[in-house]
Coordinates of C-alpha atoms and ligand atoms in Angstrom, one line a residue:
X359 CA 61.8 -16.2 -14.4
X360 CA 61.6 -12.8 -12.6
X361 CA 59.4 -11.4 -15.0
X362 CA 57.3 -14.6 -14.8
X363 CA 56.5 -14.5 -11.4
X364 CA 56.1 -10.3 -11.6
X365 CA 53.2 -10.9 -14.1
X366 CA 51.8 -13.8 -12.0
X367 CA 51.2 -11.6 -9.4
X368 CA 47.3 -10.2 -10.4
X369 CA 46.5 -14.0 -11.1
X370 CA 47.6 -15.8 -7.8
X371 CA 46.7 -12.7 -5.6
X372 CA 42.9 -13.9 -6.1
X373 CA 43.9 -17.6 -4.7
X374 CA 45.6 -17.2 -1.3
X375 CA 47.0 -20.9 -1.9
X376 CA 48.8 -20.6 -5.1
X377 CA 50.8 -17.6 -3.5
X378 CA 53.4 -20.2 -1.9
X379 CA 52.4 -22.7 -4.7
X380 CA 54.1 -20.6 -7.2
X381 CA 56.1 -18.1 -6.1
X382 CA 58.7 -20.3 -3.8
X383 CA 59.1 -23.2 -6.8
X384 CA 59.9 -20.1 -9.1
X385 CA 61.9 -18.6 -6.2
X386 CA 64.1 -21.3 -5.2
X387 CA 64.6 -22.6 -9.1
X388 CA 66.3 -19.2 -9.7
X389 CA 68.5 -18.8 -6.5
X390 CA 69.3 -22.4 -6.8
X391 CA 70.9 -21.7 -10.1
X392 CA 72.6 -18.9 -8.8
X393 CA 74.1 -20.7 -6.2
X394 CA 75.2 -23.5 -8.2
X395 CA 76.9 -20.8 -10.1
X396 CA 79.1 -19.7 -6.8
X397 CA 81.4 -16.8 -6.3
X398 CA 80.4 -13.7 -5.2
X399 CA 78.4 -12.9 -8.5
X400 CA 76.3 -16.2 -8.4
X401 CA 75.5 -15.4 -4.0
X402 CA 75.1 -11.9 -4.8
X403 CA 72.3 -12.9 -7.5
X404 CA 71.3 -15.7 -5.4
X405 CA 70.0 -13.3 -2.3
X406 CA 68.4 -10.7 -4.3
X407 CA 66.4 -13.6 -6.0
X408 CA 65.4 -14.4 -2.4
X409 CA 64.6 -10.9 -1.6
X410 CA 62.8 -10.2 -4.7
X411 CA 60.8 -13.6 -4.5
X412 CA 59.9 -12.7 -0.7
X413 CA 58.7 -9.7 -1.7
X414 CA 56.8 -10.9 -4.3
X415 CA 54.9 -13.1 -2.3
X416 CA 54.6 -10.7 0.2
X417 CA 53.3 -8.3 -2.6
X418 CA 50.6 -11.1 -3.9
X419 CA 49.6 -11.6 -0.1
X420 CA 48.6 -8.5 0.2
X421 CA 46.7 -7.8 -2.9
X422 CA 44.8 -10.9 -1.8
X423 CA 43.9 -9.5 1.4
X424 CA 42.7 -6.3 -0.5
X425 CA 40.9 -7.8 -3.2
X426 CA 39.2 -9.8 0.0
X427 CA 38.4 -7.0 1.8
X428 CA 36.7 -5.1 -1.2
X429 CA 34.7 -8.4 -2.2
X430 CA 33.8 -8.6 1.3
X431 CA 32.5 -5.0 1.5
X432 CA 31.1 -5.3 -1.7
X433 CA 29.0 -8.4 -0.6
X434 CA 28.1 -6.6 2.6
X435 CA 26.4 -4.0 0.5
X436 CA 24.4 -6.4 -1.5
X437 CA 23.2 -8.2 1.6
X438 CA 22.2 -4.3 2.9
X439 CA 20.2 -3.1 0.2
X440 CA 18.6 -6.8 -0.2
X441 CA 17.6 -5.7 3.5
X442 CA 16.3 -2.8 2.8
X443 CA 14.6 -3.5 -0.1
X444 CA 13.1 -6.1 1.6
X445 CA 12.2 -3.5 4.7
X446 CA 10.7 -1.3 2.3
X447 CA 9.0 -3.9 0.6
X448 CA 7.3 -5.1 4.1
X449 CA 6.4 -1.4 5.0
X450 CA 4.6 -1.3 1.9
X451 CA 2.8 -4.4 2.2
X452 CA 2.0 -3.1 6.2
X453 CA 1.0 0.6 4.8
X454 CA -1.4 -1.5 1.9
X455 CA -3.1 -3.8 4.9
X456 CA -3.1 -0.6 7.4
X457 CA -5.2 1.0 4.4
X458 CA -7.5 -2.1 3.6
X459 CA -7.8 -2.5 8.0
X460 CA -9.3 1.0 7.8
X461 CA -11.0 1.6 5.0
X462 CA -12.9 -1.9 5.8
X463 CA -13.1 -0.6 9.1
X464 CA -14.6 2.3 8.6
X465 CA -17.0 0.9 6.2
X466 CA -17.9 -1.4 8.5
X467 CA -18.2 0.9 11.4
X468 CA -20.5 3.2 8.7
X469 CA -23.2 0.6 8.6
X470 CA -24.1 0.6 12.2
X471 CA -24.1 4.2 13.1
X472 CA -25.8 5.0 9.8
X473 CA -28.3 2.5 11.0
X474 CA -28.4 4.5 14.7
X475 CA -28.6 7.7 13.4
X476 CA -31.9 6.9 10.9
X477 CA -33.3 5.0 14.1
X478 CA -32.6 7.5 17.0
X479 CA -33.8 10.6 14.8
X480 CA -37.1 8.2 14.1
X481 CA -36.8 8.1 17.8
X482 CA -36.8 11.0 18.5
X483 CA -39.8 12.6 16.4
X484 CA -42.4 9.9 17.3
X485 CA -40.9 10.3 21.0
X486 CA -41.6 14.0 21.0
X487 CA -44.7 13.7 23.5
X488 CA -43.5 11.3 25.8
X489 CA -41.7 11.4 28.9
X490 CA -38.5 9.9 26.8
X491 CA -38.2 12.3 25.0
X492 CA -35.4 13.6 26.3
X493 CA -33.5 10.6 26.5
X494 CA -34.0 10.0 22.9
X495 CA -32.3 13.4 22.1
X496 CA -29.0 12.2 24.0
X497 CA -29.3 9.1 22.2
X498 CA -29.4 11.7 19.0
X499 CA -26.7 13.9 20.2
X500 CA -24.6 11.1 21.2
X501 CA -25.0 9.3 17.6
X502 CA -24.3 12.9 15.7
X503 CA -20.9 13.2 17.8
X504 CA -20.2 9.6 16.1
X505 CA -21.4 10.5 12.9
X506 CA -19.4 14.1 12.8
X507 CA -16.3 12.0 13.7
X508 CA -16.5 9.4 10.4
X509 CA -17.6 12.1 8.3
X510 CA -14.7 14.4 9.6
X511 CA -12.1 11.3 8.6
X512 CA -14.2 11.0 5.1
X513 CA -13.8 14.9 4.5
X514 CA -10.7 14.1 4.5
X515 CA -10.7 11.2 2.4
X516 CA -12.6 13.2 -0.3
X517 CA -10.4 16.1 -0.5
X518 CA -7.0 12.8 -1.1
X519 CA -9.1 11.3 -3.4
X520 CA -9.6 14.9 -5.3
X521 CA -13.0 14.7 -5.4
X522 CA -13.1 18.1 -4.3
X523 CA -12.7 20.7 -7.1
X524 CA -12.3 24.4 -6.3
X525 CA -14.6 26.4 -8.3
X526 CA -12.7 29.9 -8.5
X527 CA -14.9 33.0 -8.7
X528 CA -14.1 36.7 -8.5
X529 CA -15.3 37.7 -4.8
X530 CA -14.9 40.9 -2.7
X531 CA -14.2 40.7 0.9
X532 CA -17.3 42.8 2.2
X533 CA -19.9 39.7 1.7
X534 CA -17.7 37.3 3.1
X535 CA -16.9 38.5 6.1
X536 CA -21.0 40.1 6.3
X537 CA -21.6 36.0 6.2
X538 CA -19.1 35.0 9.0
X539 CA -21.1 37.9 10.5
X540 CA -24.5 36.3 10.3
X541 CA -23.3 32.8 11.4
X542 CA -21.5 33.6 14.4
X543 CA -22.7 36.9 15.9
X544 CA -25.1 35.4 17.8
X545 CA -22.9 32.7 19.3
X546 CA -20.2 35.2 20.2
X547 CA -23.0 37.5 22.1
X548 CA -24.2 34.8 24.2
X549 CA -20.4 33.8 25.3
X550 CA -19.6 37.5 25.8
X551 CA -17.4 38.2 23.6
X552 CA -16.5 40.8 20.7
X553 CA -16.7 39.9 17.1
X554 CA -15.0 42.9 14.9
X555 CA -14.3 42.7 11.1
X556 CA -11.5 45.0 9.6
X557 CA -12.5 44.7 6.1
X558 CA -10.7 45.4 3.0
X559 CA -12.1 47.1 -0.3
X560 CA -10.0 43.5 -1.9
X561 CA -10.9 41.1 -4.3
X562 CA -9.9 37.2 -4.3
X563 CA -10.2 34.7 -7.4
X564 CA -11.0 31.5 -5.3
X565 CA -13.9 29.2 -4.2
X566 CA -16.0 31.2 -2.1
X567 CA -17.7 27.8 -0.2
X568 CA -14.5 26.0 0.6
X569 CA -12.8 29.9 1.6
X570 CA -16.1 30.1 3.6
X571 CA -15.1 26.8 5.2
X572 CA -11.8 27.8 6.2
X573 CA -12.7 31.0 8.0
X574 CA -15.9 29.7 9.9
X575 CA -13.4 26.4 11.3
X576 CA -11.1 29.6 12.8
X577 CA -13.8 31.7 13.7
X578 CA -15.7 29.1 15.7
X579 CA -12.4 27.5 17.3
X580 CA -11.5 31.1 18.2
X581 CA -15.0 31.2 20.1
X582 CA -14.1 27.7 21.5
X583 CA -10.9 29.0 23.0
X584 CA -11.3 32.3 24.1
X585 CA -13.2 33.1 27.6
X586 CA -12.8 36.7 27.6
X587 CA -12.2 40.0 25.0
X588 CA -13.1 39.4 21.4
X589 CA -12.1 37.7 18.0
X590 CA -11.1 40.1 14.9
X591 CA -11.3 39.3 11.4
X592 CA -9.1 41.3 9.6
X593 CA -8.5 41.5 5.4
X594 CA -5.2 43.1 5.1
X595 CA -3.2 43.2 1.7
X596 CA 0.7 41.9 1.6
X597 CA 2.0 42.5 -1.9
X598 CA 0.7 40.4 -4.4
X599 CA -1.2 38.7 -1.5
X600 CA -4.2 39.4 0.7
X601 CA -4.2 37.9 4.3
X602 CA -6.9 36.6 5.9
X603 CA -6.5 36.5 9.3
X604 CA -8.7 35.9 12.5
X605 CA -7.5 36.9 15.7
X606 CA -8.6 36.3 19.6
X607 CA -7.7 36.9 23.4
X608 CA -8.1 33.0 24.1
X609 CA -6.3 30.9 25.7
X610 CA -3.4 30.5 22.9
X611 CA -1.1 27.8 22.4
X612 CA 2.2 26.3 24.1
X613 CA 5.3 26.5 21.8
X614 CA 5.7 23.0 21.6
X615 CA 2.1 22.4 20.7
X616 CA 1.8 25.0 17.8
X617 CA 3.9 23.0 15.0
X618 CA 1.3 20.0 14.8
X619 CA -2.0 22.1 15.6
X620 CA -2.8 21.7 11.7
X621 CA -2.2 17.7 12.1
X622 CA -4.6 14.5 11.7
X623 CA -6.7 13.9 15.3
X624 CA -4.0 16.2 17.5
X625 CA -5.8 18.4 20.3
X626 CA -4.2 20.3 22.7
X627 CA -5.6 19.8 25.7
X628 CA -7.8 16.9 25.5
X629 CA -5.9 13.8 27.2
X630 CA -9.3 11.8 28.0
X631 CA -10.6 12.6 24.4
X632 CA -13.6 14.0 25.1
X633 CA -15.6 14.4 21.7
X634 CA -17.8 17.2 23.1
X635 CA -14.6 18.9 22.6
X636 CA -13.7 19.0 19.3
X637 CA -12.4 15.9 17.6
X638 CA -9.0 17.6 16.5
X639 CA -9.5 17.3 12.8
X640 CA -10.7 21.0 11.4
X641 CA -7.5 22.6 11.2
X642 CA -6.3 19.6 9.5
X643 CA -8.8 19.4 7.0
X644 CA -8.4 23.5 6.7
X645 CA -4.9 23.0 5.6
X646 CA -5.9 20.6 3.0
X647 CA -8.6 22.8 1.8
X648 CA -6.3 25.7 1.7
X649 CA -3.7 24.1 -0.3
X650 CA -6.5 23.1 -2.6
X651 CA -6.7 26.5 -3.0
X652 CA -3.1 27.3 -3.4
X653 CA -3.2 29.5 -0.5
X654 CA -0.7 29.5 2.3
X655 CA -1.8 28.6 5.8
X656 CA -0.3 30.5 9.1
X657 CA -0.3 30.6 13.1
X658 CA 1.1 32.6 15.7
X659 CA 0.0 32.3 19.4
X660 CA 1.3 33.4 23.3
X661 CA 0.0 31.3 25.7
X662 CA -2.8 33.3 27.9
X663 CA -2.5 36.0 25.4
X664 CA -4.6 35.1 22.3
X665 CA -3.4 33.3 18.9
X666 CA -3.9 34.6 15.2
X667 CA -4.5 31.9 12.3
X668 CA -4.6 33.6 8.5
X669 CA -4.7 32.4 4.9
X670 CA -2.4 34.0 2.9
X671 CA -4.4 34.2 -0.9
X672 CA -3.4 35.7 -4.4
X673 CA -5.1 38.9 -4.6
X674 CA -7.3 40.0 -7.8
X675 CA -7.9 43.5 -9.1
X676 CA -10.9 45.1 -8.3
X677 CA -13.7 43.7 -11.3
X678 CA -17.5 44.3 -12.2
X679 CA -19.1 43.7 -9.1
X680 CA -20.3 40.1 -9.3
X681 CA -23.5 38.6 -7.3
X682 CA -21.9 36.5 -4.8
X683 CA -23.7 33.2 -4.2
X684 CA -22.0 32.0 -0.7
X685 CA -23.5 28.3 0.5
X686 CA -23.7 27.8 4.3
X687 CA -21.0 26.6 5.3
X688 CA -21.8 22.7 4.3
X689 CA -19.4 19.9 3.7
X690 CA -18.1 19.4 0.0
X691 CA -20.7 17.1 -0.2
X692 CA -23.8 16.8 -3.4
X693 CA -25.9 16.0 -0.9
X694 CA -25.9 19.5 1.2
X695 CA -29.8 20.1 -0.3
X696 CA -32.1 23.2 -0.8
X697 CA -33.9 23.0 1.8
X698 CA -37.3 24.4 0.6
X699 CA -37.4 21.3 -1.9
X700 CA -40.7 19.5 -1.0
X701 CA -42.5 17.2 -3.6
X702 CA -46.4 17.8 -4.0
X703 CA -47.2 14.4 -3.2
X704 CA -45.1 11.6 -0.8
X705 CA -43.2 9.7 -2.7
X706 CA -42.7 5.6 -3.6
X707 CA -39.3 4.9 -2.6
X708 CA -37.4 1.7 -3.7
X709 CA -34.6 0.6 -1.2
X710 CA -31.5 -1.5 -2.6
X711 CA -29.2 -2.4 0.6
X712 CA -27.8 -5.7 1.5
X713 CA -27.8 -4.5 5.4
X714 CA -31.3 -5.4 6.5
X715 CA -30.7 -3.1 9.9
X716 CA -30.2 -0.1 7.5
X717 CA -33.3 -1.4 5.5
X718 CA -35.3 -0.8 8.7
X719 CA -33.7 2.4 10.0
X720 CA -34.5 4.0 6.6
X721 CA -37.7 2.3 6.5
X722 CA -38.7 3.8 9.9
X723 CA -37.5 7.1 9.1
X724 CA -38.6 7.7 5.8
X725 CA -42.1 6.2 5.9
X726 CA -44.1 8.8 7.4
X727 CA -42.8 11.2 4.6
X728 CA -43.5 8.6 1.2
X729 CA -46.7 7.0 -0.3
X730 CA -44.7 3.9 -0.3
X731 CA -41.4 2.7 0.6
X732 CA -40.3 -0.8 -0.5
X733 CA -37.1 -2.4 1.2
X734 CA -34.9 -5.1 -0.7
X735 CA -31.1 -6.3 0.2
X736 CA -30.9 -7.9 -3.1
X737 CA -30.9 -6.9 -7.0
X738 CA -33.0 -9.6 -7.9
X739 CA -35.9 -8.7 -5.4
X740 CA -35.4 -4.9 -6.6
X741 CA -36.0 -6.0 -9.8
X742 CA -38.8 -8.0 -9.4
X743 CA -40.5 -4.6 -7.6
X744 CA -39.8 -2.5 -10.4
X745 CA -41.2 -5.1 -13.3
X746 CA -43.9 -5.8 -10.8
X747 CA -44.8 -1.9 -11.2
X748 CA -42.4 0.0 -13.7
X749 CA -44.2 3.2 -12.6
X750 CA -44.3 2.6 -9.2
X751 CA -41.4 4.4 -8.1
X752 CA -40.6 7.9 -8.0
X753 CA -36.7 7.2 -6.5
X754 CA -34.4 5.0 -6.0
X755 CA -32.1 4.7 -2.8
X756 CA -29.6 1.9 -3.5
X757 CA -26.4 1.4 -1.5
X758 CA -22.6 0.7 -3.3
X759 CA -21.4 -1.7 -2.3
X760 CA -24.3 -5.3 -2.2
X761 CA -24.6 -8.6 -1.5
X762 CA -24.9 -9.5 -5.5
X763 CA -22.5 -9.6 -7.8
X764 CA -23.4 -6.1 -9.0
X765 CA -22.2 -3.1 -7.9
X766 CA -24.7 0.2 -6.7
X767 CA -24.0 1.3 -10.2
X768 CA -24.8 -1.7 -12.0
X769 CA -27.6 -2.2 -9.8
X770 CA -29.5 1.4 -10.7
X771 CA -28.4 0.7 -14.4
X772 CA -30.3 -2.7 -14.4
X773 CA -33.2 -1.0 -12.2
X774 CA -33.8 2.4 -14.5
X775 CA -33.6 -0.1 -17.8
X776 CA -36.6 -2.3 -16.0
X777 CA -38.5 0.9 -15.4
X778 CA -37.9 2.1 -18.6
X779 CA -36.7 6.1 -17.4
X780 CA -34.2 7.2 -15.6
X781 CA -35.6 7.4 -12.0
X782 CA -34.0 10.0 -9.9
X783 CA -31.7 7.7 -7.7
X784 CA -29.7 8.5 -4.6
X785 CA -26.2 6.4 -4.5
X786 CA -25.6 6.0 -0.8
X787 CA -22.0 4.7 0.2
X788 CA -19.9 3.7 3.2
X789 CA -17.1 3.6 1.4
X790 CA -14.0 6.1 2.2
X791 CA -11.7 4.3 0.2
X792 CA -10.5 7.4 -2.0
X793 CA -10.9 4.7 -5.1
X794 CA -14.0 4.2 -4.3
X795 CA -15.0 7.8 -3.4
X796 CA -13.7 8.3 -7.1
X797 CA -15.8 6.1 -8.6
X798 CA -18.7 6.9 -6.3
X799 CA -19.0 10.8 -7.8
X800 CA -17.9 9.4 -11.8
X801 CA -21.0 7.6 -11.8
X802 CA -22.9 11.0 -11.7
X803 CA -25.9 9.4 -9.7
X804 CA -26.4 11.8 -6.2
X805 CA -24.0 10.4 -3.3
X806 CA -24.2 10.4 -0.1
X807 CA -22.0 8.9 2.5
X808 CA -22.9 6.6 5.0
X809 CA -24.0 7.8 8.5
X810 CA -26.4 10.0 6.1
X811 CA -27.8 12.7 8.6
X812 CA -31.8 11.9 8.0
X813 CA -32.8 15.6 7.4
X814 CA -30.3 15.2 4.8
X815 CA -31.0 12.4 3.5
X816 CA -34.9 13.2 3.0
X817 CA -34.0 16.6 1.8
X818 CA -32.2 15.0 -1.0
X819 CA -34.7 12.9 -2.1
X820 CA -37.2 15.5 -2.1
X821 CA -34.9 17.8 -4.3
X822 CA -33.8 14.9 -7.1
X823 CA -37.9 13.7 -7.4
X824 CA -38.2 17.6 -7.7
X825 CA -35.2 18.8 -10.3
X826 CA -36.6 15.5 -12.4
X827 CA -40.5 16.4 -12.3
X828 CA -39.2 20.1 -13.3
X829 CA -36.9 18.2 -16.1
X830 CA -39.7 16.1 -17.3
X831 CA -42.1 19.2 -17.8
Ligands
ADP996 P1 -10.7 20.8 17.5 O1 -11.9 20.2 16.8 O2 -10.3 20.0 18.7 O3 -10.9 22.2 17.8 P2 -8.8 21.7 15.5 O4 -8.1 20.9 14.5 O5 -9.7 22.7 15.0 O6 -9.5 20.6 16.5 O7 -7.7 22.3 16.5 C1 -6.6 21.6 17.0 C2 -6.2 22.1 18.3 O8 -5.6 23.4 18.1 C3 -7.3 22.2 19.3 O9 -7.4 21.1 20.1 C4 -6.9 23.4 20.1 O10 -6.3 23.1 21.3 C5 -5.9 24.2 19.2 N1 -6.5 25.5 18.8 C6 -7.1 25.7 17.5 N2 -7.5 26.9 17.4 C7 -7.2 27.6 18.6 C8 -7.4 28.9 19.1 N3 -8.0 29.9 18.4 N4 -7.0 29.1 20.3 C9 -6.4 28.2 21.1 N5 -6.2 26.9 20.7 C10 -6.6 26.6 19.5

């Protein structure tokens, strides 16, 4: 009976009700009989039984209370990570609609100051005689602030979406820093200040344009931030590395302030957001561009004493001097255009954009420079131009993202097949969605992202009508 009530132990132990249920009918059916048995052995027999079926129950009590206490915990744990993955399932869902509120956002915000910018720059040129004219040019000014600010955030987006490729060539130090030379001794003579260069006799493997990027965006803050002394750009080689560095006796930065200096939008000393002064997104997009680059990025700074920003990159044995073919320092962007690029005659421009606003601002700003210029907002209109006159249109301008079912793509696919060539066509895109952006540059058409700058966006269409004549020949 003993051994019974031992081995029942695991089994009542989960049911806190059977403990009494079974031990004390067991219990007292053994001392019983032991008592009933008198003398000394039989009461002897009879109060260990007692003892040992207390115990027992004692013993199956407390197992309950621990098997309780683990199921409880266990449950608790379940409950936790339901929690969490429930949290983590709502910060996903709010990061997703954070990304869809911004990229529609900014598309949204695109149109409009595309829009302005076309119409204030037409503004501006037929205004150039009249007393306005100089209101028109803040209107300009004010628009291009705008416009530098979305195309800062789309920068951005284009190097996440990997849109922008490094194209690594052999280059020596000398012509580089002879270019930072020509674009900013000028500017640092008329603030007053020394520009030095402590050259190296060094060779890089890396992309000479988005280098050239990197060092003008810390040469030009170091002018924006330095009232007295000089700036000095210095090549100096640290083991398998060669540091790039560009020092200045400006205004340097607080402790606190240095660790996020290379962060989205953060600006020193800028409460009241002024965009005149700075929009606090170069160094950011620097750091991007220099881990594109594999490089390593670096500050040091003393407040009132001057600050030091370098790019630490792999070094290259000296090589057959190469031509180097250094850009001006232009966004990663297809649309950064030769500027000498003029076709002999105006051109007939077809328009495909389901804003009619933008219809007009391009309308206005491009018609004094085309033979023609036909505006549609949708594909079937577009189309009906084109088999109206298959040849009457030297390019196409046709926006992503329209009214129809058809995307930009689709949309210049249907319009080249009507026309029977493939006329030169200029894909232009709000879109900073890095998807998007992706797809914009797979479709190999020209792109250009909405608020085009208007210079821009003629010089490109001179240059694609040109580099097709040319292919045509
Ligand atoms: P911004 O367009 O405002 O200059 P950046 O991203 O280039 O934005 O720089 C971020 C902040 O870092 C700036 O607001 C400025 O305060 C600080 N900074 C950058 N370079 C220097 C420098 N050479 N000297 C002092 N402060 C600097």
């Amino acid at each position: 009976m003993f051994a019974v009530l031992m081995g029942s132990v695991p089994v009542i132990a989960t049911w806190r009700a059977m403990v009494p249920v079974v031990t004390v009918p067991l219990t007292l059916g053994v001392v019983t009989r032991f008592a009933w048995m008198g003398g000394t052995d039989g009461w002897f027999a009879c109060v260990v039984g007692l003892l040992f079926g207390g115990s027992m129950a004692r013993y199956a009590l407390s197992q309950h209370q621990l098997i309780r206490r683990s199921l409880s915990d266990q449950i608790d744990k379940e409950l936790l990570s339901e929690q969490l993955m429930r949290q983590s399932f709502e910060l996903q869902r709010l990061n997703r609609e954070r990304s869809r509120f911004f990229a529609s956002a900014s598309h949204d915000l695109r149109q409009p100051v595309h829009a302005l910018a076309l119409f204030s720059r037409s503004l501006e040129r037929d205004l150039a005689e009249h007393p306005l004219a100089p209101v028109a040019g803040r209107v300009v000014q004010a628009t291009d602030a705008v416009s530098g600010l979305l195309n800062a955030m789309l920068d951005i987006s284009k190097i996440d979406a990997g849109t922008v490729v490094p194209r690594p060539t052999e280059i020596a130090v000398d012509p580089l820093f002879l270019r930072l030379a020509q674009l900013f001794e000028p500017r640092a003579q008329q603030a007053g200040l020394s520009l030095r260069f402590h050259t190296a006799p060094e060779w890089l493997q890396t992309d000479p344009d988005l280098l050239l990027r990197v060092l003008t965006n810390f040469v030009d803050n170091a002018l924006k931030y330095t009232r007295s002394g000089g700036i000095l750009v210095s090549a100096r080689p640290r083991s398998d590395r060669l540091r790039l560095a560009v020092w200045d006796t400006g205004l340097g930065i607080a402790p606190e302030h240095l660790p996020h200096v290379f962060d989205e939008f953060y600006q020193v000393d800028n409460p009241q957001r002024d965009v005149a002064r700075g929009l606090g997104i170069g160094l950011a997009i620097v750091k991007r561009l220099v881990d594109l680059l594999s490089g390593e990025i670096g500050v040091r700074s003393q407040q009132d004493r001057g600050s030091v920003f370098w790019v630490d990159l792999p070094r290259r044995p000296p090589a057959a001097p190469a031509p180097l073919a250094l850009a001006p320092a232009a966004t990663p962007d297809t649309a950064s255009a030769d500027t000498t690029e003029t076709p002999l005659v105006p051109p007939r421009v077809l328009l495909l954009d389901d804003e009619q606003p933008v219809g007009e601002a391009v309308r206005m700003w491009l018609a004094p420079y085309c033979e023609r210029i036909e505006i549609t907002s949708r594909l079937a209109d577009a189309c009906a131009q084109v088999r109206a006159t298959p040849e009457g249109f030297d390019a196409f301008i046709v926006d992503f993202r329209l009214a129809d079912p058809q995307d930009g793509i689709q949309a210049t696919a249907e319009l080249r097949q009507l026309a029977g060539r493939r006329v030169p066509t200029i894909l232009v895109t709000g879109d900073t969605d890095p998807e998007r952006v992706r797809a914009a540059y797979a479709s190999g058409l020209v792109v250009m992202f909405k608020p085009v700058q208007p210079e821009v966006l003629l010089r490109t269409l001179h240059q694609i009508i040109r580099s097709e004549a040319r292919e045509r020949a």
